[in-house]
Amino acid sequence: MDGHLLSSSTIWNVVVRKMRILIVEDELDLANALARGLRQKGYAVDIAVNGEEGWELGETNDYDLTILDLNLPKLDGLEVCKRLRSSKPEMLILMLTARIRLEDKIVGLDLGADDYMVKPFHFEELTARIRALLRRDLRVREPILCTGDLKVDPASRIAWQGKRRLELTTKEFAILEYLMRHPGEVVSQEELIEHVWNEDVNLFTASVRVHIHSLRRKFGDSADCPQYIETITGIGYRLIEPEGDRP
Ligand code: CA
């Protein structure tokens, strides 16, 4: 761990960690195939089947990137792009469309799309473009997160407590990573659900409690006298930041 450097392979891997993607596409076969492929690559993916739903989901949740079809029922893709761009300026938008006229492309990019792909396309090209777009965020993302004696490497998905490697499930890792991205802050159960699970998962806050309990057990932590994760009753959880770590 010590002396870990940000190698080019690390930079490449960091962007494949759990990022949240919204697909707005009315061709269900295509939407499902895309979602399946992207989930296999480790992204959390939600689908909206028309423009209105795309706008609502995009407005409500925090997605890192939206793949947006242009010809959509209920609300045109260009309008969805315009609205999302103004309400979520930080979200990346990749337009995916059968419209091949140059004017359409220019309008799309002028409305704030970050990239534009024409159907039909190769899935591998799409994922390469997604990685390229998400890499833009890397400048602000630390490759290894440290709080106290906890360390998390989002790229390799490995966590340590001191020198001991922690054996965590995918969900436990994602929860810990999220908490470590917000040390000292109170994170609500809803926020954890939103960032760690997919939208379509039928979930109760009880399952967050179960995972937190399990994480504590692995740290040797206790809810009554917490050294790592503190429960803020009725609100959520806080990763305790040792005094030396505070800015
Ligand atoms: Ca369409």
Tab-separated table of C-alpha atoms and ligand atoms in Angstrom:
chain	number	residue	atom	x	y	z
A	1	MET	CA	0.000	0.000	0.000
A	2	ASP	CA	2.578	2.540	1.096
A	3	GLY	CA	4.189	4.334	-1.780
A	4	HIS	CA	1.297	3.471	-4.062
A	5	LEU	CA	1.633	5.598	-7.149
A	6	LEU	CA	-0.997	6.707	-9.599
A	7	SER	CA	0.033	4.521	-12.515
A	8	SER	CA	-1.586	4.771	-15.906
A	9	SER	CA	-3.382	1.470	-15.313
A	10	THR	CA	-4.796	2.905	-12.089
A	11	ILE	CA	-6.061	5.953	-13.941
A	12	TRP	CA	-7.715	3.658	-16.433
A	13	ASN	CA	-9.323	1.504	-13.766
A	14	VAL	CA	-10.634	4.300	-11.600
A	15	VAL	CA	-13.202	5.228	-14.207
A	16	VAL	CA	-14.640	1.696	-14.203
A	17	ARG	CA	-15.692	1.952	-10.560
A	18	LYS	CA	-19.362	2.263	-9.663
A	19	MET	CA	-20.583	5.232	-11.633
A	20	ARG	CA	-24.256	5.921	-12.146
A	21	ILE	CA	-25.639	6.024	-15.679
A	22	LEU	CA	-29.115	6.850	-16.957
A	23	ILE	CA	-30.234	5.459	-20.310
A	24	VAL	CA	-33.098	7.343	-21.975
A	25	GLU	CA	-34.198	5.166	-24.873
A	26	ASP	CA	-37.622	4.064	-26.117
A	27	GLU	CA	-36.359	1.023	-28.034
A	28	LEU	CA	-36.630	-1.396	-25.153
A	29	ASP	CA	-34.469	-4.150	-26.644
A	30	LEU	CA	-31.647	-1.692	-27.188
A	31	ALA	CA	-32.080	-0.090	-23.757
A	32	ASN	CA	-32.023	-3.473	-22.011
A	33	ALA	CA	-29.032	-4.726	-23.967
A	34	LEU	CA	-27.113	-1.531	-23.179
A	35	ALA	CA	-28.044	-1.692	-19.506
A	36	ARG	CA	-26.976	-5.323	-19.285
A	37	GLY	CA	-23.634	-4.629	-20.965
A	38	LEU	CA	-22.909	-1.571	-18.816
A	39	ARG	CA	-23.852	-3.347	-15.583
A	40	GLN	CA	-21.435	-6.108	-16.509
A	41	LYS	CA	-18.778	-3.431	-16.718
A	42	GLY	CA	-19.595	-2.342	-13.173
A	43	TYR	CA	-21.824	0.693	-13.731
A	44	ALA	CA	-25.099	1.240	-11.869
A	45	VAL	CA	-27.705	1.756	-14.607
A	46	ASP	CA	-31.298	2.994	-14.743
A	47	ILE	CA	-33.554	3.105	-17.809
A	48	ALA	CA	-36.168	5.678	-18.810
A	49	VAL	CA	-38.375	4.704	-21.770
A	50	ASN	CA	-39.562	8.174	-22.818
A	51	GLY	CA	-38.402	11.766	-22.657
A	52	GLU	CA	-40.643	12.754	-19.785
A	53	GLU	CA	-39.431	9.886	-17.621
A	54	GLY	CA	-35.845	10.658	-18.608
A	55	TRP	CA	-36.225	14.243	-17.516
A	56	GLU	CA	-37.866	13.244	-14.219
A	57	LEU	CA	-35.260	10.617	-13.315
A	58	GLY	CA	-32.380	12.821	-14.436
A	59	GLU	CA	-33.711	15.730	-12.417
A	60	THR	CA	-34.366	13.619	-9.297
A	61	ASN	CA	-31.234	11.471	-9.089
A	62	ASP	CA	-27.549	12.220	-9.325
A	63	TYR	CA	-26.209	10.518	-12.425
A	64	ASP	CA	-22.636	10.821	-13.558
A	65	LEU	CA	-23.708	10.397	-17.174
A	66	THR	CA	-26.868	10.176	-19.291
A	67	ILE	CA	-27.087	8.311	-22.584
A	68	LEU	CA	-29.831	10.156	-24.394
A	69	ASP	CA	-31.765	9.101	-27.490
A	70	LEU	CA	-33.156	12.001	-29.546
A	71	ASN	CA	-36.355	10.595	-31.083
A	72	LEU	CA	-38.370	9.970	-27.937
A	73	PRO	CA	-42.083	9.850	-27.147
A	74	LYS	CA	-43.629	12.443	-24.788
A	75	LEU	CA	-40.633	14.800	-24.743
A	76	ASP	CA	-38.039	15.202	-27.488
A	77	GLY	CA	-34.444	14.318	-26.633
A	78	LEU	CA	-33.187	17.802	-27.500
A	79	GLU	CA	-35.632	19.301	-25.013
A	80	VAL	CA	-34.569	16.750	-22.360
A	81	CYS	CA	-30.948	17.707	-23.023
A	82	LYS	CA	-31.704	21.398	-22.690
A	83	ARG	CA	-33.534	20.935	-19.390
A	84	LEU	CA	-30.992	18.539	-17.858
A	85	ARG	CA	-28.150	20.800	-18.889
A	86	SER	CA	-29.646	23.720	-17.020
A	87	SER	CA	-30.628	21.807	-13.873
A	88	LYS	CA	-27.640	19.415	-13.696
A	89	PRO	CA	-24.714	21.299	-15.209
A	90	GLU	CA	-22.165	18.774	-13.910
A	91	MET	CA	-23.836	15.727	-15.470
A	92	LEU	CA	-22.302	14.332	-18.655
A	93	ILE	CA	-24.638	13.799	-21.621
A	94	LEU	CA	-23.918	11.444	-24.483
A	95	MET	CA	-26.463	11.641	-27.298
A	96	LEU	CA	-27.253	8.440	-29.106
A	97	THR	CA	-29.400	8.803	-32.146
A	98	ALA	CA	-30.443	7.658	-35.587
A	99	ARG	CA	-30.437	11.283	-36.787
A	100	ILE	CA	-27.366	11.581	-38.917
A	101	ARG	CA	-27.730	15.072	-40.366
A	102	LEU	CA	-24.910	17.405	-39.451
A	103	GLU	CA	-27.403	20.076	-38.341
A	104	ASP	CA	-28.837	17.697	-35.739
A	105	LYS	CA	-25.407	17.000	-34.390
A	106	ILE	CA	-24.611	20.701	-34.166
A	107	VAL	CA	-27.894	21.468	-32.427
A	108	GLY	CA	-27.241	18.633	-29.946
A	109	LEU	CA	-23.753	19.813	-29.133
A	110	ASP	CA	-24.918	23.420	-28.928
A	111	LEU	CA	-27.540	22.380	-26.391
A	112	GLY	CA	-24.773	21.065	-24.205
A	113	ALA	CA	-24.291	17.407	-25.108
A	114	ASP	CA	-20.756	16.275	-24.281
A	115	ASP	CA	-20.587	13.706	-27.052
A	116	TYR	CA	-22.714	12.380	-29.875
A	117	MET	CA	-22.965	8.881	-31.389
A	118	VAL	CA	-24.964	7.764	-34.401
A	119	LYS	CA	-26.871	4.459	-34.506
A	120	PRO	CA	-25.980	1.764	-35.338
A	121	PHE	CA	-22.867	1.718	-33.182
A	122	HIS	CA	-20.502	-0.767	-31.592
A	123	PHE	CA	-20.968	-1.300	-27.887
A	124	GLU	CA	-17.198	-1.216	-27.338
A	125	GLU	CA	-16.971	2.190	-28.977
A	126	LEU	CA	-19.761	3.452	-26.744
A	127	THR	CA	-18.023	2.213	-23.589
A	128	ALA	CA	-14.723	3.701	-24.766
A	129	ARG	CA	-16.431	7.059	-25.167
A	130	ILE	CA	-18.086	6.722	-21.771
A	131	ARG	CA	-14.699	6.064	-20.180
A	132	ALA	CA	-13.226	9.037	-22.005
A	133	LEU	CA	-16.013	11.297	-20.740
A	134	LEU	CA	-15.794	10.028	-17.170
A	135	ARG	CA	-12.010	10.452	-17.171
A	136	ARG	CA	-12.575	14.171	-17.207
A	137	ASP	CA	-13.565	13.852	-13.556
A	138	LEU	CA	-10.292	12.206	-12.620
A	139	ARG	CA	-8.490	15.412	-11.828
A	140	VAL	CA	-10.695	15.808	-8.764
A	141	ARG	CA	-10.812	12.149	-7.774
A	142	GLU	CA	-8.156	10.780	-5.511
A	143	PRO	CA	-7.024	7.318	-6.499
A	144	ILE	CA	-6.857	6.123	-2.888
A	145	LEU	CA	-9.163	7.302	-0.127
A	146	CYS	CA	-7.839	7.430	3.429
A	147	THR	CA	-9.655	8.171	6.675
A	148	GLY	CA	-7.841	7.320	9.906
A	149	ASP	CA	-6.386	3.856	9.400
A	150	LEU	CA	-8.965	2.933	6.747
A	151	LYS	CA	-7.897	2.941	3.118
A	152	VAL	CA	-9.958	2.249	0.038
A	153	ASP	CA	-8.744	1.874	-3.509
A	154	PRO	CA	-11.757	2.357	-5.806
A	155	ALA	CA	-9.713	1.151	-8.779
A	156	SER	CA	-8.801	-2.269	-7.463
A	157	ARG	CA	-11.776	-2.427	-5.078
A	158	ILE	CA	-9.566	-3.272	-2.148
A	159	ALA	CA	-9.986	-1.913	1.371
A	160	TRP	CA	-7.563	-2.022	4.298
A	161	GLN	CA	-7.768	-1.369	8.002
A	162	GLY	CA	-4.201	-0.553	8.944
A	163	LYS	CA	-2.174	-3.216	7.186
A	164	ARG	CA	-4.994	-5.728	7.253
A	165	ARG	CA	-6.944	-6.254	4.062
A	166	LEU	CA	-10.706	-6.246	4.615
A	167	GLU	CA	-12.829	-8.880	2.913
A	168	LEU	CA	-15.891	-6.895	1.872
A	169	THR	CA	-18.897	-7.722	-0.263
A	170	THR	CA	-19.621	-5.504	-3.281
A	171	LYS	CA	-22.292	-3.575	-1.378
A	172	GLU	CA	-20.195	-3.181	1.756
A	173	PHE	CA	-17.355	-1.864	-0.368
A	174	ALA	CA	-19.622	0.598	-2.154
A	175	ILE	CA	-21.078	1.854	1.148
A	176	LEU	CA	-17.625	2.283	2.656
A	177	GLU	CA	-16.348	4.026	-0.456
A	178	TYR	CA	-19.277	6.435	-0.386
A	179	LEU	CA	-18.805	7.193	3.316
A	180	MET	CA	-15.094	7.733	2.742
A	181	ARG	CA	-15.849	10.208	-0.008
A	182	HIS	CA	-17.815	12.156	2.622
A	183	PRO	CA	-15.787	11.802	5.837
A	184	GLY	CA	-17.239	13.571	8.850
A	185	GLU	CA	-20.509	14.246	7.014
A	186	VAL	CA	-23.850	12.734	7.917
A	187	VAL	CA	-24.971	10.529	5.036
A	188	SER	CA	-28.636	9.534	5.001
A	189	GLN	CA	-29.834	6.008	4.292
A	190	GLU	CA	-31.655	7.344	1.232
A	191	GLU	CA	-28.444	8.850	-0.096
A	192	LEU	CA	-26.657	5.529	0.356
A	193	ILE	CA	-29.458	3.686	-1.406
A	194	GLU	CA	-29.377	6.170	-4.249
A	195	HIS	CA	-25.630	5.923	-4.776
A	196	VAL	CA	-25.008	2.294	-4.018
A	197	TRP	CA	-28.051	0.538	-5.470
A	198	ASN	CA	-29.841	0.722	-8.800
A	199	GLU	CA	-33.105	2.587	-9.032
A	200	ASP	CA	-35.086	-0.555	-9.821
A	201	VAL	CA	-34.006	-2.447	-6.735
A	202	ASN	CA	-36.863	-2.852	-4.321
A	203	LEU	CA	-35.178	-1.821	-1.174
A	204	PHE	CA	-35.832	-1.009	2.430
A	205	THR	CA	-33.596	1.037	4.651
A	206	ALA	CA	-33.362	-2.089	6.832
A	207	SER	CA	-30.942	-3.594	4.339
A	208	VAL	CA	-28.633	-0.571	4.685
A	209	ARG	CA	-28.610	-1.256	8.436
A	210	VAL	CA	-27.705	-4.878	7.779
A	211	HIS	CA	-24.728	-3.908	5.614
A	212	ILE	CA	-23.558	-1.243	8.083
A	213	HIS	CA	-23.794	-3.799	10.880
A	214	SER	CA	-21.725	-6.226	8.858
A	215	LEU	CA	-19.117	-3.537	8.016
A	216	ARG	CA	-18.800	-2.671	11.717
A	217	ARG	CA	-18.300	-6.317	12.560
A	218	LYS	CA	-15.448	-6.490	10.051
A	219	PHE	CA	-13.770	-3.371	11.522
A	220	GLY	CA	-14.286	-4.666	15.047
A	221	ASP	CA	-16.443	-1.578	15.619
A	222	SER	CA	-19.576	-1.283	17.763
A	223	ALA	CA	-22.678	0.855	17.421
A	224	ASP	CA	-22.598	1.739	21.125
A	225	CYS	CA	-19.042	3.014	21.217
A	226	PRO	CA	-18.180	3.638	17.556
A	227	GLN	CA	-14.599	4.197	16.422
A	228	TYR	CA	-15.449	4.230	12.707
A	229	ILE	CA	-19.121	4.499	11.764
A	230	GLU	CA	-21.447	6.477	13.952
A	231	THR	CA	-25.241	6.158	13.743
A	232	ILE	CA	-27.085	9.473	13.747
A	233	THR	CA	-30.488	8.331	14.917
A	234	GLY	CA	-33.286	9.052	12.478
A	235	ILE	CA	-30.897	10.578	9.933
A	236	GLY	CA	-28.144	8.248	8.815
A	237	TYR	CA	-24.470	7.514	9.335
A	238	ARG	CA	-21.212	9.363	9.702
A	239	LEU	CA	-17.723	8.114	9.105
A	240	ILE	CA	-15.740	9.363	12.078
A	241	GLU	CA	-12.842	11.490	10.961
A	242	PRO	CA	-9.875	11.379	13.365
A	243	GLU	CA	-8.765	14.845	14.449
A	244	GLY	CA	-5.469	14.582	12.581
A	245	ASP	CA	-7.342	14.043	9.320
A	246	ARG	CA	-9.492	17.151	9.539
A	247	PRO	CA	-8.564	20.087	7.363
B	1	CA	CA	-35.964	6.492	-30.285
